[in-house]
Amino acid sequence: MKNNEIHEANQSDFLKNVSDVLLQAQKNAKTAVNLSMVYAYYEIGRMIVEEEQHGENRAAYGKKLLKELSTYLTGMFGKGYSAENLKLMRRFYSIYSHDQIGETVFTQFENLPAVSTGRKFYLSWSHYLKLMRIDNIDERHFYEIECVKNDWSLSELKRQYNSALYERLALSTDKDKVYRLALEGQKVETPKDAVKDPYVLEFLGLKELPEYSESELESRIIDHLQQFLLELGTGFAFIGRQVRFTFDEEHFMVDLVFYNRLLRCFVLFDLKIGELKHQDIGQMQMYVNYYDRKVKLPDENKTIGIVLCRDKNNAVVEMTLPEDNSQIFASKYETVLPKKEDLKKLLEEQIAVENGGAEE
């Protein structure tokens, strides 16, 4: 490379590094402004509630108060202070003045201010407008924690809520861990913690196709890899598709290979568009054995294998796998968003059964 080319490359890096500093500063400033407004809206909500309590006819006084306050604030600050928005601020205070969330989850935000009850806020006003609509306090806490931990945008929060992430995780665990979801969010400590059943893949657009192949399913996942990683959960990194290995002079292909940084292990996916067969589980067992013996490093944990299928028979899965299995999993995938109410009902029934069993 010539001297002038080296100089141009160094100059380009310099320019980009300077611009990155400014972009990060702008992002930090925007975040600080957004958080400041959340705290301000909480205080406005508090002041409205306390002022309304002074009125003899609270309903009539409150309506008049909001109208006058809206007119006054709109004249001073412009849009954003309609009576409806002021009602939302009042509701925000009413909900979060009696709401606490474990601060130990967010040690990186120790310097944030707190309101009089000790509560801190970590997200934008738009996030809290969505969270306020969640009546179940445990579910609301779970989504708030996951938003902060994973830096979810508002659209990502809506997607995870609409795909019933809380119910799906809760249905696949025991009641003690359901309780922990509201305190810590999703914790990935064992292979089972990293597996969902079902996986919701509505973003692939497959519901529009009357039929599709396994290669089409795989291609759609690669085309929507960022969304698929979001659906997989925390700690996943993509390694490759159709990853080839040779054993006993025969070639094999693993459909999708990921690595989970939290569990420190490879995670293999085999895609099936029909009903799961016991041969599919046996094939995955061979893939996992190969990775454990030939690929993983000595200080890495055992490989996880997930057969992702359109339909499965749980009895076949249980009979095929050993009783102490902790590496091979079979999960269904859905190409449309599940009915959240149905999953809520299932979760309530499961908790009722577990509570009844404990009492006995």
Coordinates of C-alpha atoms in Angstrom, one line a residue:
M1 CA 0.0 0.0 0.0
K2 CA 1.3 3.4 -1.0
N3 CA 2.0 6.2 1.6
N4 CA -0.9 8.3 0.4
E5 CA -3.3 5.4 0.6
I6 CA -2.2 4.6 4.2
H7 CA -2.7 8.3 5.0
E8 CA -6.2 8.3 3.5
A9 CA -7.1 5.1 5.4
N10 CA -5.8 6.6 8.7
Q11 CA -7.7 9.8 8.0
S12 CA -10.9 7.9 7.3
D13 CA -10.6 6.0 10.6
F14 CA -9.9 9.3 12.4
L15 CA -13.0 10.9 11.0
K16 CA -15.2 8.0 11.8
N17 CA -13.8 7.8 15.4
V18 CA -14.6 11.5 16.0
S19 CA -18.1 11.1 14.5
D20 CA -18.7 8.0 16.7
V21 CA -17.9 10.1 19.8
L22 CA -20.4 12.7 18.8
L23 CA -23.1 10.1 17.9
Q24 CA -22.7 8.4 21.3
A25 CA -22.9 11.8 23.1
Q26 CA -26.1 12.6 21.2
K27 CA -27.5 9.2 22.1
N28 CA -26.6 9.7 25.8
A29 CA -28.1 13.2 25.8
K30 CA -31.3 11.9 24.2
T31 CA -31.5 9.1 26.8
A32 CA -30.9 11.6 29.7
V33 CA -33.7 13.9 28.3
N34 CA -36.1 11.0 27.9
L35 CA -35.4 9.9 31.5
S36 CA -35.8 13.4 32.8
M37 CA -39.2 13.7 31.2
V38 CA -40.3 10.4 32.8
Y39 CA -39.4 11.7 36.3
A40 CA -41.2 15.0 35.4
Y41 CA -44.3 13.2 34.3
Y42 CA -44.3 11.2 37.6
E43 CA -44.1 14.5 39.6
I44 CA -46.9 16.0 37.5
G45 CA -49.0 13.0 38.2
R46 CA -48.3 13.3 41.9
M47 CA -49.2 16.9 41.9
I48 CA -52.5 16.3 40.0
V49 CA -53.5 13.5 42.4
E50 CA -52.8 15.6 45.5
E51 CA -54.6 18.7 44.1
E52 CA -57.6 16.6 43.2
Q53 CA -57.9 15.3 46.7
H54 CA -58.6 18.9 47.9
G55 CA -61.8 19.2 45.8
E56 CA -65.1 18.5 47.4
N57 CA -66.6 16.9 44.3
R58 CA -63.5 15.1 43.1
A59 CA -64.8 13.9 39.8
A60 CA -66.0 17.3 38.7
Y61 CA -63.1 19.1 40.2
G62 CA -60.6 16.7 38.6
K63 CA -62.1 17.2 35.2
K64 CA -62.0 21.0 35.5
L65 CA -58.5 20.9 36.9
L66 CA -57.1 18.8 34.0
K67 CA -58.8 21.1 31.5
E68 CA -57.3 24.3 33.0
L69 CA -53.9 22.7 33.5
S70 CA -53.9 21.5 29.9
T71 CA -54.7 24.9 28.6
Y72 CA -52.0 26.5 30.7
L73 CA -49.2 24.0 29.9
T74 CA -50.1 24.0 26.2
G75 CA -49.8 27.8 26.1
M76 CA -46.3 27.6 27.7
F77 CA -44.8 24.4 26.2
G78 CA -46.9 23.5 23.1
K79 CA -48.2 20.1 22.2
G80 CA -48.1 17.1 24.5
Y81 CA -50.2 18.3 27.4
S82 CA -53.7 17.5 26.4
A83 CA -56.2 16.4 29.2
E84 CA -55.8 12.8 28.0
N85 CA -52.0 13.0 28.4
L86 CA -52.4 14.5 31.8
K87 CA -54.6 11.6 32.7
L88 CA -51.9 9.2 31.7
M89 CA -49.4 11.1 33.9
R90 CA -51.9 10.8 36.8
R91 CA -52.2 7.1 36.1
F92 CA -48.5 6.7 35.9
Y93 CA -48.1 8.1 39.4
S94 CA -51.0 6.0 40.7
I95 CA -49.4 2.8 39.5
Y96 CA -45.7 3.4 40.2
S97 CA -46.1 5.2 43.5
H98 CA -47.0 1.8 44.9
D99 CA -44.6 -0.2 42.8
Q100 CA -41.1 -1.4 43.6
I101 CA -38.6 -3.4 41.5
G102 CA -35.4 -5.0 42.6
E103 CA -32.6 -2.6 42.0
T104 CA -29.9 -5.3 42.3
V105 CA -30.8 -6.2 38.7
F106 CA -29.7 -2.8 37.4
T107 CA -26.4 -2.2 39.2
Q108 CA -25.2 -0.1 36.2
F109 CA -27.9 2.5 37.0
E110 CA -26.9 3.2 40.6
N111 CA -26.5 6.9 40.0
L112 CA -30.1 7.4 38.7
P113 CA -32.3 9.6 40.9
A114 CA -35.2 8.1 42.8
V115 CA -38.7 9.4 43.6
S116 CA -39.8 9.7 47.3
T117 CA -40.8 6.0 47.5
G118 CA -37.3 5.0 46.3
R119 CA -38.5 3.9 42.9
K120 CA -36.2 4.5 39.9
F121 CA -37.1 4.6 36.2
Y122 CA -35.0 3.3 33.4
L123 CA -37.0 3.5 30.2
S124 CA -38.6 6.0 27.9
W125 CA -42.1 7.4 28.5
S126 CA -43.3 5.4 25.5
H127 CA -42.1 2.2 27.1
Y128 CA -44.0 3.0 30.3
L129 CA -47.2 3.8 28.4
K130 CA -47.1 0.2 27.1
L131 CA -46.1 -1.3 30.5
M132 CA -48.9 0.5 32.3
R133 CA -51.4 -1.4 30.2
I134 CA -50.2 -4.7 31.8
D135 CA -52.4 -5.4 34.8
N136 CA -50.4 -8.4 36.1
I137 CA -47.7 -6.8 38.2
D138 CA -45.3 -9.8 38.0
E139 CA -45.6 -9.8 34.2
R140 CA -45.2 -6.0 34.1
H141 CA -42.0 -6.2 36.2
F142 CA -40.7 -9.0 33.9
Y143 CA -41.0 -6.9 30.8
E144 CA -39.5 -3.8 32.4
I145 CA -36.5 -5.9 33.5
E146 CA -36.1 -7.5 30.1
C147 CA -36.3 -4.1 28.3
V148 CA -33.5 -2.7 30.4
K149 CA -31.3 -5.8 30.3
N150 CA -31.6 -6.3 26.5
D151 CA -32.0 -2.6 25.5
W152 CA -35.4 -3.4 23.8
S153 CA -36.9 -0.7 21.6
L154 CA -40.6 0.0 22.0
S155 CA -41.3 -2.1 18.9
E156 CA -39.3 -5.0 20.4
L157 CA -41.2 -4.7 23.7
K158 CA -44.5 -4.9 21.8
R159 CA -43.4 -7.8 19.8
Q160 CA -42.2 -9.8 22.8
Y161 CA -45.4 -9.0 24.7
N162 CA -47.7 -9.9 21.7
S163 CA -45.8 -13.2 21.4
A164 CA -46.6 -13.9 25.0
L165 CA -42.9 -14.3 26.0
Y166 CA -43.7 -14.2 29.8
E167 CA -46.3 -17.0 29.5
R168 CA -44.1 -19.1 27.3
L169 CA -41.2 -18.9 29.7
A170 CA -43.5 -19.4 32.7
L171 CA -45.1 -22.5 31.2
S172 CA -41.8 -24.2 30.6
T173 CA -40.5 -23.8 34.2
D174 CA -41.6 -24.5 37.8
K175 CA -43.5 -22.1 40.0
D176 CA -40.4 -21.0 41.9
K177 CA -38.8 -19.8 38.7
V178 CA -42.0 -18.2 37.6
Y179 CA -41.7 -16.0 40.7
R180 CA -38.1 -15.2 39.8
L181 CA -39.1 -14.0 36.4
A182 CA -40.7 -11.0 38.1
L183 CA -37.6 -10.3 40.2
E184 CA -34.7 -11.0 37.8
G185 CA -36.2 -11.4 34.3
Q186 CA -35.1 -14.4 32.3
K187 CA -32.0 -16.1 33.9
V188 CA -30.0 -18.4 31.7
E189 CA -28.2 -20.8 34.1
T190 CA -29.0 -24.3 32.7
P191 CA -29.5 -25.6 29.2
K192 CA -33.3 -25.8 29.8
D193 CA -33.4 -22.1 30.6
A194 CA -32.2 -21.3 27.1
V195 CA -34.9 -23.3 25.4
K196 CA -38.4 -22.1 24.6
D197 CA -41.5 -24.2 23.7
P198 CA -43.0 -22.9 21.5
Y199 CA -40.8 -20.6 19.5
V200 CA -42.9 -17.9 17.7
L201 CA -41.6 -17.1 14.2
E202 CA -44.4 -14.9 12.8
F203 CA -41.8 -12.5 11.4
L204 CA -40.8 -15.1 8.8
G205 CA -44.0 -14.6 6.9
L206 CA -44.5 -18.3 6.4
K207 CA -48.2 -18.2 7.3
E208 CA -48.8 -16.7 3.9
L209 CA -47.5 -19.9 2.2
P210 CA -49.7 -22.9 1.7
E211 CA -46.6 -25.1 2.0
Y212 CA -42.8 -24.7 2.3
S213 CA -39.7 -26.7 2.6
E214 CA -37.1 -27.0 5.3
S215 CA -34.6 -25.1 3.1
E216 CA -37.2 -22.3 2.8
L217 CA -37.7 -22.2 6.6
E218 CA -33.9 -22.0 7.0
S219 CA -33.5 -19.3 4.4
R220 CA -36.3 -17.2 6.0
I221 CA -34.5 -17.5 9.4
I222 CA -31.3 -16.3 7.9
D223 CA -33.0 -13.4 6.1
H224 CA -34.6 -12.4 9.5
L225 CA -31.6 -13.4 11.6
Q226 CA -31.7 -10.3 13.9
Q227 CA -35.4 -11.1 14.8
F228 CA -34.6 -14.8 15.2
L229 CA -31.8 -13.9 17.7
L230 CA -34.2 -11.7 19.6
E231 CA -36.6 -14.7 19.8
L232 CA -33.9 -17.0 21.0
G233 CA -33.1 -14.7 23.9
T234 CA -30.1 -13.5 25.8
G235 CA -26.5 -14.5 25.0
F236 CA -26.9 -16.1 21.5
A237 CA -24.4 -15.5 18.7
F238 CA -24.7 -16.9 15.2
I239 CA -22.0 -19.2 14.0
G240 CA -23.2 -20.6 10.7
R241 CA -25.8 -22.4 8.5
Q242 CA -25.4 -25.9 7.0
V243 CA -22.2 -26.4 8.9
R244 CA -20.5 -29.5 7.6
F245 CA -18.6 -32.1 9.4
T246 CA -17.3 -35.6 8.3
F247 CA -17.5 -38.7 10.4
D248 CA -16.6 -42.2 9.3
E249 CA -16.2 -40.9 5.7
E250 CA -19.8 -39.7 5.7
H251 CA -20.8 -36.0 5.4
F252 CA -23.3 -34.3 7.7
M253 CA -24.8 -30.8 7.8
V254 CA -26.1 -29.1 10.9
D255 CA -28.8 -26.7 9.8
L256 CA -28.0 -23.8 12.2
V257 CA -25.2 -23.4 14.7
F258 CA -25.2 -20.8 17.5
Y259 CA -23.1 -20.2 20.6
N260 CA -24.5 -19.0 23.9
R261 CA -22.1 -16.8 25.8
L262 CA -23.9 -17.2 29.1
L263 CA -23.9 -21.0 29.1
R264 CA -20.5 -21.1 27.2
C265 CA -21.6 -23.8 24.8
F266 CA -22.6 -24.5 21.2
V267 CA -26.4 -24.7 20.4
L268 CA -27.3 -26.7 17.4
F269 CA -30.7 -26.4 15.6
D270 CA -32.2 -29.0 13.2
L271 CA -35.3 -27.8 11.4
K272 CA -38.3 -30.1 10.6
I273 CA -41.4 -28.9 8.9
G274 CA -43.5 -32.0 9.7
E275 CA -44.1 -34.1 12.8
L276 CA -41.1 -35.0 14.8
K277 CA -39.9 -38.6 14.6
H278 CA -37.6 -40.5 16.9
Q279 CA -35.0 -40.7 14.2
D280 CA -34.8 -36.9 14.2
I281 CA -33.9 -37.0 17.9
G282 CA -31.3 -39.7 17.3
Q283 CA -29.7 -37.7 14.5
M284 CA -29.5 -34.6 16.8
Q285 CA -27.9 -36.8 19.5
M286 CA -25.2 -37.8 17.0
Y287 CA -24.6 -34.1 16.1
V288 CA -24.3 -33.2 19.8
N289 CA -21.9 -36.0 20.5
Y290 CA -19.7 -35.0 17.6
Y291 CA -19.5 -31.4 18.8
D292 CA -18.8 -32.5 22.4
R293 CA -16.0 -34.8 21.3
K294 CA -14.5 -33.0 18.3
V295 CA -15.3 -29.3 18.4
K296 CA -15.9 -27.8 21.9
L297 CA -12.9 -26.8 23.9
P298 CA -12.1 -28.5 27.2
D299 CA -13.2 -25.6 29.3
E300 CA -16.5 -25.1 27.4
N301 CA -19.8 -26.7 28.5
K302 CA -21.6 -29.6 26.8
T303 CA -23.4 -28.8 23.5
I304 CA -27.2 -28.3 23.4
G305 CA -29.2 -29.6 20.5
I306 CA -32.7 -28.4 19.7
V307 CA -34.9 -30.0 17.1
L308 CA -37.3 -27.3 15.9
C309 CA -40.5 -28.9 14.5
R310 CA -44.0 -28.0 13.4
D311 CA -45.5 -30.7 15.5
K312 CA -44.4 -33.2 18.1
N313 CA -45.6 -36.0 20.2
N314 CA -44.3 -35.5 23.8
A315 CA -44.6 -39.2 24.6
V316 CA -42.2 -40.0 21.7
V317 CA -39.7 -37.4 22.9
E318 CA -39.8 -38.6 26.5
M319 CA -39.4 -42.3 25.5
T320 CA -36.5 -41.6 23.0
L321 CA -34.4 -39.4 25.3
P322 CA -32.8 -40.7 28.5
E323 CA -34.4 -39.8 31.8
D324 CA -31.5 -37.6 32.9
N325 CA -31.3 -35.8 29.6
S326 CA -30.1 -32.2 29.8
Q327 CA -28.7 -31.7 26.3
I328 CA -31.4 -32.6 23.6
F329 CA -34.6 -30.7 23.3
A330 CA -37.6 -30.8 20.9
S331 CA -39.6 -27.6 20.5
K332 CA -42.5 -26.6 18.4
Y333 CA -42.5 -23.4 16.3
E334 CA -45.5 -21.3 15.5
T335 CA -45.8 -19.2 12.3
V336 CA -48.5 -16.9 13.8
L337 CA -48.7 -15.1 17.1
P338 CA -50.3 -17.3 19.8
K339 CA -53.4 -16.3 21.5
K340 CA -52.2 -14.6 24.6
E341 CA -55.4 -15.3 26.6
D342 CA -55.1 -19.0 25.9
L343 CA -51.5 -19.1 27.2
K344 CA -52.6 -17.1 30.3
K345 CA -55.3 -19.6 31.0
L346 CA -52.9 -22.5 30.7
L347 CA -50.4 -20.8 33.0
E348 CA -53.1 -20.1 35.6
E349 CA -54.2 -23.8 35.4
Q350 CA -50.6 -25.0 35.7
I351 CA -49.9 -22.8 38.8
A352 CA -53.2 -24.0 40.4
V353 CA -52.2 -27.6 39.9
E354 CA -48.7 -27.0 41.3
N355 CA -50.1 -25.2 44.3
G356 CA -52.6 -28.0 44.9
G357 CA -49.9 -30.6 44.7
A358 CA -47.8 -28.7 47.2
E359 CA -50.6 -28.5 49.7
E360 CA -51.2 -32.2 49.5

